[in-house]
Tab-separated table of C-alpha atoms in Angstrom:
chain	number	residue	atom	x	y	z
E	1	MET	CA	-68.079	-97.212	-45.394
E	2	SER	CA	-71.802	-97.168	-46.046
E	3	SER	CA	-73.660	-100.277	-47.152
E	4	GLN	CA	-76.531	-100.551	-49.603
E	5	GLY	CA	-78.288	-103.868	-49.023
E	6	SER	CA	-77.739	-106.139	-46.056
E	7	ASN	CA	-77.023	-109.386	-47.905
E	8	ARG	CA	-74.010	-111.139	-46.443
E	9	ARG	CA	-73.397	-113.654	-49.204
E	10	VAL	CA	-70.791	-112.338	-51.625
E	11	GLY	CA	-69.874	-115.412	-53.656
E	12	ALA	CA	-69.292	-119.153	-53.696
E	13	VAL	CA	-66.386	-121.551	-54.181
E	14	ARG	CA	-66.044	-125.305	-54.319
E	15	PRO	CA	-64.724	-127.117	-51.214
E	16	SER	CA	-61.703	-128.321	-53.191
E	17	HIS	CA	-60.883	-124.683	-53.996
E	18	LEU	CA	-60.750	-123.893	-50.275
E	19	MET	CA	-58.306	-126.737	-49.716
E	20	PHE	CA	-55.920	-126.551	-52.640
E	21	THR	CA	-56.195	-123.080	-54.187
E	22	ALA	CA	-57.288	-120.542	-51.588
E	23	GLY	CA	-57.549	-121.847	-48.056
E	24	ILE	CA	-57.422	-120.087	-44.707
E	25	GLY	CA	-55.453	-116.859	-44.932
E	26	ALA	CA	-55.491	-116.783	-48.738
E	27	LEU	CA	-57.083	-114.299	-51.118
E	28	VAL	CA	-60.085	-115.167	-53.255
E	29	ASP	CA	-60.674	-112.942	-56.259
E	30	LEU	CA	-64.365	-112.133	-56.667
E	31	PRO	CA	-65.627	-110.342	-59.798
E	32	ASN	CA	-65.385	-106.847	-58.279
E	33	PHE	CA	-63.132	-107.130	-55.221
E	34	SER	CA	-61.057	-109.645	-53.315
E	35	VAL	CA	-61.651	-111.250	-49.933
E	36	LEU	CA	-59.510	-113.058	-47.383
E	37	ILE	CA	-60.579	-116.413	-45.922
E	38	ARG	CA	-60.781	-115.938	-42.171
E	39	GLY	CA	-59.376	-118.328	-39.564
E	40	ILE	CA	-61.423	-121.290	-38.389
E	41	ASP	CA	-62.012	-119.611	-35.025
E	42	SER	CA	-64.455	-117.388	-36.941
E	43	TRP	CA	-66.246	-120.287	-38.663
E	44	SER	CA	-69.722	-121.123	-37.436
E	45	HIS	CA	-71.474	-124.459	-37.961
E	46	SER	CA	-74.739	-123.288	-36.406
E	47	GLY	CA	-77.541	-125.342	-37.918
E	48	VAL	CA	-75.085	-127.573	-39.778
E	49	THR	CA	-74.961	-131.294	-39.036
E	50	ASP	CA	-72.484	-133.986	-40.022
E	51	TYR	CA	-69.536	-131.586	-40.254
E	52	ASP	CA	-67.215	-133.593	-37.987
E	53	ILE	CA	-64.745	-135.710	-39.981
E	54	ASP	CA	-63.860	-138.726	-37.856
E	55	GLU	CA	-60.517	-139.757	-39.318
E	56	PRO	CA	-58.096	-140.333	-36.402
E	57	ARG	CA	-55.198	-141.294	-38.701
E	58	LEU	CA	-55.489	-138.040	-40.607
E	59	ARG	CA	-55.912	-136.007	-37.422
E	60	ALA	CA	-52.789	-137.590	-35.926
E	61	ALA	CA	-50.865	-136.930	-39.153
E	62	VAL	CA	-51.885	-133.258	-39.091
E	63	ASN	CA	-50.658	-132.927	-35.520
E	64	ARG	CA	-47.321	-134.547	-36.400
E	65	SER	CA	-46.932	-132.103	-39.259
E	66	LEU	CA	-47.784	-129.138	-37.005
E	67	GLN	CA	-44.869	-129.960	-34.711
E	68	ARG	CA	-42.611	-128.117	-37.155
E	69	TYR	CA	-44.446	-124.872	-36.419
E	70	GLY	CA	-44.899	-124.879	-32.653
E	71	ARG	CA	-46.826	-126.734	-29.997
E	72	GLY	CA	-50.312	-126.109	-31.318
E	73	GLN	CA	-52.390	-129.228	-31.957
E	74	ILE	CA	-55.848	-129.861	-33.382
E	75	GLU	CA	-58.606	-131.870	-31.739
E	76	GLN	CA	-61.094	-132.121	-34.579
E	77	LEU	CA	-61.337	-132.127	-38.379
E	78	ARG	CA	-64.294	-130.233	-39.816
E	79	ALA	CA	-65.870	-129.814	-43.213
E	80	ALA	CA	-66.556	-126.298	-44.434
E	81	PRO	CA	-69.965	-125.023	-43.187
E	82	TRP	CA	-72.605	-125.569	-45.849
E	83	LEU	CA	-76.363	-126.082	-45.998
E	84	GLU	CA	-78.479	-127.081	-48.964
E	85	GLY	CA	-80.940	-124.496	-50.221
E	86	ALA	CA	-78.798	-121.374	-50.600
E	87	ASP	CA	-79.727	-120.958	-54.257
E	88	ALA	CA	-83.391	-121.861	-53.819
E	89	ASP	CA	-83.868	-119.387	-50.954
E	90	PRO	CA	-81.190	-116.675	-51.287
E	91	LYS	CA	-82.625	-114.748	-48.335
E	92	GLY	CA	-82.765	-117.771	-46.058
E	93	TRP	CA	-80.412	-119.007	-43.371
E	94	ALA	CA	-78.518	-121.338	-45.719
E	95	ALA	CA	-77.442	-118.397	-47.878
E	96	GLN	CA	-77.165	-115.544	-45.382
E	97	GLY	CA	-76.317	-117.323	-42.127
E	98	VAL	CA	-74.114	-120.267	-43.100
E	99	GLY	CA	-70.851	-120.156	-44.982
E	100	VAL	CA	-67.141	-119.515	-44.775
E	101	PRO	CA	-66.507	-116.055	-43.272
E	102	VAL	CA	-64.384	-113.667	-45.307
E	103	THR	CA	-63.238	-110.093	-44.955
E	104	PRO	CA	-62.504	-107.605	-47.747
E	105	PHE	CA	-58.799	-107.504	-48.453
E	106	LEU	CA	-57.107	-105.442	-49.596
E	107	GLN	CA	-58.849	-102.729	-47.580
E	108	TRP	CA	-57.434	-99.836	-49.572
E	109	LEU	CA	-59.527	-99.058	-52.656
E	110	ARG	CA	-59.023	-96.909	-55.737
E	111	CYS	CA	-61.825	-95.239	-57.671
E	112	THR	CA	-61.639	-96.216	-61.338
E	113	ALA	CA	-62.912	-92.770	-62.402
E	114	CYS	CA	-61.156	-90.156	-60.250
E	115	ASN	CA	-58.265	-92.315	-58.877
E	116	VAL	CA	-59.055	-91.473	-55.235
E	117	LEU	CA	-57.178	-93.869	-52.946
E	118	ALA	CA	-58.650	-94.464	-49.493
E	119	ALA	CA	-59.303	-97.120	-46.875
E	120	ILE	CA	-62.617	-98.930	-46.715
E	121	ASP	CA	-63.472	-97.292	-43.380
E	122	SER	CA	-62.674	-93.773	-44.619
E	123	GLY	CA	-66.254	-93.055	-45.693
E	124	GLU	CA	-65.252	-92.525	-49.339
E	125	PHE	CA	-66.815	-95.737	-50.639
E	126	ALA	CA	-70.134	-97.549	-50.381
E	127	PHE	CA	-70.673	-101.304	-50.468
E	128	VAL	CA	-73.509	-102.430	-52.772
E	129	ASN	CA	-74.996	-105.915	-52.455
E	130	ALA	CA	-78.721	-105.380	-52.827
E	131	ASN	CA	-79.791	-108.437	-54.832
E	132	PRO	CA	-79.553	-111.714	-52.879
E	133	ARG	CA	-79.822	-113.726	-56.103
E	134	THR	CA	-76.731	-112.144	-57.651
E	135	PRO	CA	-74.034	-112.128	-54.947
E	136	HIS	CA	-71.398	-112.002	-57.688
E	137	GLU	CA	-72.486	-108.415	-58.364
E	138	ALA	CA	-71.404	-107.235	-54.892
E	139	LYS	CA	-69.082	-104.268	-55.247
E	140	PHE	CA	-67.665	-101.078	-53.787
E	141	VAL	CA	-68.556	-97.805	-55.516
E	142	HIS	CA	-67.452	-94.177	-55.251
E	143	ASP	CA	-69.987	-91.353	-55.385
E	144	CYS	CA	-67.775	-88.979	-57.341
E	145	LYS	CA	-69.919	-88.703	-60.462
E	146	ARG	CA	-73.197	-89.861	-61.921
E	147	GLY	CA	-73.414	-93.617	-62.104
E	148	LYS	CA	-71.157	-94.174	-59.081
E	149	PRO	CA	-68.079	-95.758	-60.686
E	150	LEU	CA	-66.519	-98.937	-59.414
E	151	ALA	CA	-63.831	-98.912	-56.737
E	152	VAL	CA	-61.208	-101.645	-56.964
E	153	ALA	CA	-58.579	-102.896	-54.559
E	154	ALA	CA	-55.216	-101.146	-54.546
E	155	ARG	CA	-53.059	-104.102	-55.412
E	156	PHE	CA	-49.898	-103.737	-53.304
E	157	THR	CA	-49.178	-105.639	-50.084
E	158	LEU	CA	-46.333	-106.175	-47.644
E	159	VAL	CA	-45.282	-109.746	-46.846
E	160	CYS	CA	-42.454	-111.407	-44.964
E	161	THR	CA	-40.968	-114.897	-44.744
E	162	ALA	CA	-42.561	-115.432	-41.316
E	163	GLY	CA	-45.968	-115.623	-42.969
E	164	HIS	CA	-47.219	-112.120	-42.238
E	165	LEU	CA	-49.410	-110.149	-44.627
E	166	ASP	CA	-50.223	-106.449	-44.377
E	167	GLU	CA	-51.583	-103.487	-46.286
E	168	PHE	CA	-49.122	-101.246	-48.037
E	169	PRO	CA	-48.696	-98.052	-45.919
E	170	TYR	CA	-49.619	-95.560	-48.647
E	171	THR	CA	-49.980	-92.492	-46.432
E	172	THR	CA	-46.698	-93.043	-44.601
E	173	TYR	CA	-44.910	-94.006	-47.805
E	174	VAL	CA	-45.864	-90.960	-49.863
E	175	HIS	CA	-44.835	-88.647	-46.989
E	176	ARG	CA	-41.539	-90.545	-46.511
E	177	GLY	CA	-42.313	-91.637	-42.985
E	178	GLN	CA	-43.646	-88.270	-41.855
E	179	ALA	CA	-47.178	-87.011	-41.208
E	180	CYS	CA	-48.971	-84.805	-43.727
E	181	GLY	CA	-48.496	-81.143	-42.836
E	182	LYS	CA	-52.050	-80.217	-43.858
E	183	THR	CA	-54.341	-82.820	-42.321
E	184	PRO	CA	-53.941	-85.932	-40.130
E	185	ARG	CA	-55.814	-88.171	-42.595
E	186	PRO	CA	-55.210	-86.818	-46.094
E	187	LYS	CA	-56.935	-87.901	-49.277
E	188	LEU	CA	-54.655	-89.719	-51.704
E	189	ARG	CA	-54.716	-90.458	-55.414
E	190	MET	CA	-53.220	-93.433	-57.217
E	191	LYS	CA	-52.300	-92.971	-60.884
E	192	ASP	CA	-51.239	-95.949	-62.975
E	193	HIS	CA	-49.058	-94.844	-65.881
E	194	GLY	CA	-48.918	-98.272	-67.513
E	195	GLY	CA	-45.814	-99.731	-69.111
E	196	ASN	CA	-44.442	-103.245	-69.551
E	197	GLN	CA	-41.324	-103.178	-67.369
E	198	ALA	CA	-42.618	-102.985	-63.812
E	199	ALA	CA	-45.278	-101.250	-61.766
E	200	ASN	CA	-45.347	-97.579	-62.685
E	201	VAL	CA	-47.792	-96.164	-60.168
E	202	THR	CA	-47.639	-92.735	-58.556
E	203	ILE	CA	-49.145	-92.025	-55.143
E	204	GLU	CA	-50.100	-88.380	-54.568
E	205	CYS	CA	-51.318	-86.579	-51.465
E	206	VAL	CA	-54.160	-84.272	-52.496
E	207	ALA	CA	-53.751	-82.102	-49.395
E	208	CYS	CA	-50.064	-81.196	-49.628
E	209	GLY	CA	-49.252	-82.237	-53.196
E	210	VAL	CA	-46.328	-84.559	-52.419
E	211	LYS	CA	-45.858	-87.478	-54.838
E	212	ARG	CA	-43.927	-90.726	-54.868
E	213	ASN	CA	-43.678	-93.623	-57.315
E	214	ILE	CA	-44.226	-97.155	-56.066
E	215	ARG	CA	-41.040	-98.226	-57.863
E	216	GLU	CA	-39.035	-96.768	-54.986
E	217	ALA	CA	-40.380	-99.575	-52.778
E	218	MET	CA	-39.468	-102.396	-55.167
E	219	GLY	CA	-36.393	-104.604	-55.246
E	220	GLU	CA	-33.442	-104.764	-52.894
E	221	ARG	CA	-33.026	-100.987	-52.824
E	222	GLY	CA	-36.704	-100.493	-52.129
E	223	ARG	CA	-36.624	-102.478	-48.898
E	224	ARG	CA	-34.871	-99.629	-47.091
E	225	ASN	CA	-37.900	-97.460	-47.895
E	226	LEU	CA	-40.347	-99.839	-46.236
E	227	PRO	CA	-41.387	-99.862	-42.566
E	228	SER	CA	-40.733	-102.754	-40.196
E	229	CYS	CA	-43.027	-105.763	-40.375
E	230	ARG	CA	-45.882	-105.425	-37.892
E	231	GLY	CA	-46.414	-109.180	-37.604
E	232	ARG	CA	-49.960	-108.955	-38.900
E	233	HIS	CA	-52.270	-111.918	-39.478
E	234	PRO	CA	-55.298	-110.299	-41.150
E	235	HIS	CA	-57.235	-113.566	-41.372
E	236	LEU	CA	-57.075	-113.797	-37.569
E	237	GLY	CA	-57.287	-110.081	-36.841
E	238	THR	CA	-54.123	-110.268	-34.740
E	239	TYR	CA	-50.585	-108.886	-34.588
E	240	GLU	CA	-47.471	-110.459	-33.109
E	241	THR	CA	-47.026	-109.112	-29.587
E	242	ASN	CA	-43.401	-108.097	-30.113
E	243	GLY	CA	-43.639	-107.340	-33.795
E	244	CYS	CA	-41.580	-109.220	-36.373
E	245	ALA	CA	-37.837	-109.233	-36.992
E	246	GLN	CA	-38.138	-110.151	-40.681
E	247	GLU	CA	-37.853	-107.538	-43.407
E	248	PRO	CA	-41.084	-106.995	-45.363
E	249	VAL	CA	-41.091	-106.949	-49.145
E	250	LEU	CA	-43.520	-105.480	-51.630
E	251	MET	CA	-45.754	-107.998	-53.370
E	252	VAL	CA	-48.693	-107.644	-55.714
E	253	ALA	CA	-51.888	-109.085	-54.236
E	254	GLY	CA	-52.762	-112.458	-55.701
E	255	ALA	CA	-49.201	-113.315	-56.728
E	256	SER	CA	-48.659	-117.044	-57.203
E	257	ASN	CA	-45.984	-117.135	-54.478
E	258	GLN	CA	-48.106	-115.426	-51.826
E	259	TRP	CA	-49.847	-118.488	-50.386
E	260	PHE	CA	-49.090	-122.204	-50.460
E	261	PRO	CA	-51.312	-124.987	-49.067
E	262	LEU	CA	-50.008	-127.722	-46.794
E	263	THR	CA	-52.205	-130.711	-47.602
E	264	LEU	CA	-52.523	-134.245	-46.274
E	265	SER	CA	-54.988	-136.906	-47.354
E	266	ALA	CA	-55.915	-140.352	-46.079
E	267	LEU	CA	-58.173	-143.236	-46.988
E	268	ALA	CA	-60.909	-144.136	-44.517
E	269	LEU	CA	-59.846	-147.650	-43.615
E	270	PRO	CA	-62.109	-150.188	-41.885
E	271	LYS	CA	-61.828	-149.982	-38.128
E	272	ALA	CA	-59.518	-152.536	-36.572
E	273	PRO	CA	-61.011	-155.164	-34.221
E	274	GLY	CA	-61.354	-153.818	-30.708
E	275	GLY	CA	-61.578	-150.181	-31.682
E	276	ASP	CA	-59.422	-147.380	-32.999
E	277	ILE	CA	-55.979	-147.202	-31.397
E	278	ASP	CA	-55.316	-143.621	-32.508
E	279	LYS	CA	-58.533	-142.457	-30.845
E	280	LEU	CA	-57.643	-144.452	-27.736
E	281	LEU	CA	-54.345	-142.608	-27.497
E	282	ASP	CA	-56.007	-139.242	-28.119
E	283	ASP	CA	-58.566	-139.820	-25.348
E	284	HIS	CA	-56.223	-141.313	-22.718
E	285	TRP	CA	-52.754	-140.091	-23.609
E	286	PRO	CA	-51.844	-138.642	-20.163
E	287	ASP	CA	-52.365	-142.140	-18.694
E	288	LEU	CA	-50.957	-144.219	-21.553
E	289	GLU	CA	-47.777	-142.259	-22.243
E	290	VAL	CA	-46.063	-143.922	-19.233
E	291	ILE	CA	-46.251	-147.349	-20.935
E	292	ASN	CA	-42.922	-148.517	-22.376
E	293	ASN	CA	-43.440	-152.264	-22.887
E	294	ARG	CA	-45.998	-155.071	-23.004
E	295	GLY	CA	-45.633	-155.864	-19.303
E	296	GLN	CA	-46.607	-152.348	-18.277
E	297	PHE	CA	-49.589	-152.489	-20.634
E	298	ASP	CA	-50.804	-155.798	-19.161
E	299	PHE	CA	-50.438	-154.440	-15.632
E	300	MET	CA	-52.464	-151.316	-16.461
E	301	ALA	CA	-55.130	-153.377	-18.239
E	302	SER	CA	-55.557	-155.473	-15.065
E	303	MET	CA	-56.534	-152.390	-13.067
E	304	PRO	CA	-60.318	-151.828	-12.716
E	305	LYS	CA	-60.024	-148.290	-14.114
E	306	PHE	CA	-58.435	-149.508	-17.350
E	307	THR	CA	-60.184	-152.807	-18.085
E	308	PHE	CA	-61.296	-151.370	-21.434
E	309	LEU	CA	-57.695	-151.797	-22.637
E	310	LYS	CA	-58.296	-155.564	-22.886
E	311	GLU	CA	-60.467	-154.891	-25.933
E	312	PHE	CA	-57.422	-153.649	-27.892
E	313	ASP	CA	-54.477	-155.430	-29.432
E	314	ALA	CA	-51.796	-155.070	-26.769
E	315	ASP	CA	-48.782	-155.138	-29.078
E	316	GLY	CA	-50.461	-152.685	-31.441
E	317	VAL	CA	-51.162	-150.226	-28.626
E	318	VAL	CA	-47.606	-150.453	-27.255
E	319	ALA	CA	-46.189	-149.889	-30.751
E	320	ALA	CA	-48.466	-146.892	-31.296
E	321	ILE	CA	-47.443	-145.379	-27.939
E	322	THR	CA	-43.770	-145.815	-28.781
E	323	ALA	CA	-44.201	-144.241	-32.208
E	324	ARG	CA	-46.098	-141.275	-30.797
E	325	LYS	CA	-43.467	-140.593	-28.153
E	326	GLN	CA	-40.695	-140.802	-30.725
E	327	GLY	CA	-42.584	-138.346	-32.919
E	328	ALA	CA	-42.983	-135.906	-30.029
E	329	THR	CA	-39.312	-135.947	-29.012
E	330	GLY	CA	-37.576	-136.550	-32.333
E	331	PRO	CA	-37.144	-134.196	-35.261
E	332	ALA	CA	-40.440	-132.908	-36.644
E	333	LEU	CA	-41.410	-134.532	-39.929
E	334	SER	CA	-42.162	-132.598	-43.078
E	335	ALA	CA	-45.565	-132.909	-44.715
E	336	PRO	CA	-44.284	-135.310	-47.450
E	337	ASP	CA	-42.780	-137.578	-44.773
E	338	VAL	CA	-46.018	-137.531	-42.788
E	339	GLN	CA	-47.969	-138.330	-45.950
E	340	THR	CA	-45.651	-141.288	-46.590
E	341	ASP	CA	-46.438	-142.648	-43.121
E	342	LEU	CA	-50.119	-142.592	-44.051
E	343	PHE	CA	-49.512	-144.749	-47.113
E	344	GLY	CA	-48.257	-147.790	-45.191
E	345	PRO	CA	-51.516	-148.854	-43.497
E	346	GLU	CA	-53.432	-148.017	-46.665
E	347	TRP	CA	-51.220	-150.278	-48.756
E	348	ASP	CA	-51.565	-153.097	-46.205
E	349	ALA	CA	-55.350	-152.744	-46.254
E	350	LEU	CA	-55.647	-152.606	-50.042
E	351	SER	CA	-53.153	-155.370	-50.801
E	352	GLY	CA	-54.307	-157.753	-48.070
E	353	PRO	CA	-57.372	-159.995	-47.826
E	354	VAL	CA	-60.682	-158.376	-48.745
E	355	PRO	CA	-62.357	-157.284	-45.474
E	356	THR	CA	-65.998	-157.644	-44.616
E	357	PRO	CA	-67.871	-154.894	-46.526
E	358	GLN	CA	-68.143	-151.776	-44.361
E	359	ARG	CA	-68.016	-148.081	-44.981
E	360	ARG	CA	-66.191	-147.475	-48.262
E	361	LEU	CA	-63.366	-145.128	-49.124
E	362	ARG	CA	-63.142	-141.420	-48.452
E	363	THR	CA	-62.457	-138.271	-50.338
E	364	PRO	CA	-60.076	-135.521	-49.083
E	365	ALA	CA	-60.960	-134.343	-45.612
E	366	ASP	CA	-62.798	-131.182	-46.577
E	367	ALA	CA	-64.857	-132.632	-49.457
E	368	ARG	CA	-67.691	-134.197	-47.469
E	369	THR	CA	-70.160	-131.724	-48.910
E	370	GLY	CA	-69.757	-133.207	-52.379
E	371	PRO	CA	-67.850	-132.214	-55.496
E	372	SER	CA	-70.753	-130.417	-57.135
E	373	GLU	CA	-71.696	-128.267	-54.168
E	374	ARG	CA	-70.362	-124.783	-53.533
E	375	THR	CA	-69.502	-123.255	-50.215
E	376	VAL	CA	-71.038	-119.874	-49.519
E	377	LEU	CA	-68.707	-117.007	-48.722
E	378	ARG	CA	-70.030	-114.598	-46.102
E	379	ARG	CA	-68.627	-111.102	-45.770
E	380	GLN	CA	-67.682	-109.919	-42.322
E	381	ALA	CA	-66.935	-106.312	-41.531
E	382	GLY	CA	-63.201	-105.698	-41.687
E	383	ARG	CA	-61.087	-102.759	-40.636
E	384	ALA	CA	-58.380	-101.053	-42.587
E	385	ALA	CA	-54.781	-101.165	-41.490
E	386	ALA	CA	-53.515	-98.099	-39.730
């Protein structure tokens, strides 16, 4: 793939959109192509300040919710990377260096003029993003005729119930699992015949002339014509080491059942006297997890190494330790149950005596940048699926 213009900004979305509509691992439809929000390991906050969201209750709730999906835990909540000035200086660091990283997906494109179907890295298409002030005009084009017609994403994907997402294997599919007898990487064409019943799309190998309709991959019968799931996580750039045992199914990109957010929210309550118990447990859990009752707490607090414990409410700390250990060993809670646990302290705070004025209430965890601001999307070079 050649590139005309080196501008990395390809669009913008609101922070709330990243949280509720198209978060990590989801597709965002731009005017001329679609992109996939990359994992937070690829996010950079270089030059960005005040991105840490210090909400221990929410962080603890997220970790309780994650217990249903493995042993992974988070240590920090972060706002999406954003700097003011992206629109005023479209060539500056705020526009070109800061933003949520994305990768083009799907990475198989079809020319709208000649119907050539090829991967982004095949050399058939060029990426055009020459004007930094109009990132919404970024597009892929095909040099098959004068005017260089637009190339759009081929819209079929493979998904499975284990959360994997992959490109549709067009080359393998049209040759029924075999290699092309003419060339190792043949040129394909995708012809959409229209209709109102279901997808009526024919894939054709230009080299050997073999054809196959996409309908043969749809429904229960079509599953036998699909390859095994490769366990791909395109937003992370990884594959499951031992593959995936689930059967993949054909799905149109952008379908409403392709991605669902798991959201939690919390009010920023005034800090309790003596400090934040949740943060205390996060910072000293290996030492505090041995405490089972008030007597053990008092004994530990009398030790020179742990005199700071005297600043906290003893009964509150013991109760929090007990609750955390029960959450770690008991059945993992669902997100609605975890959200319900967050409501209790909030109700107590709002229905009790009015506290001394301090920092006021919060918005959802990723909305620190403000409701009117937009988060820049930055394109990162992606690779097509084999």
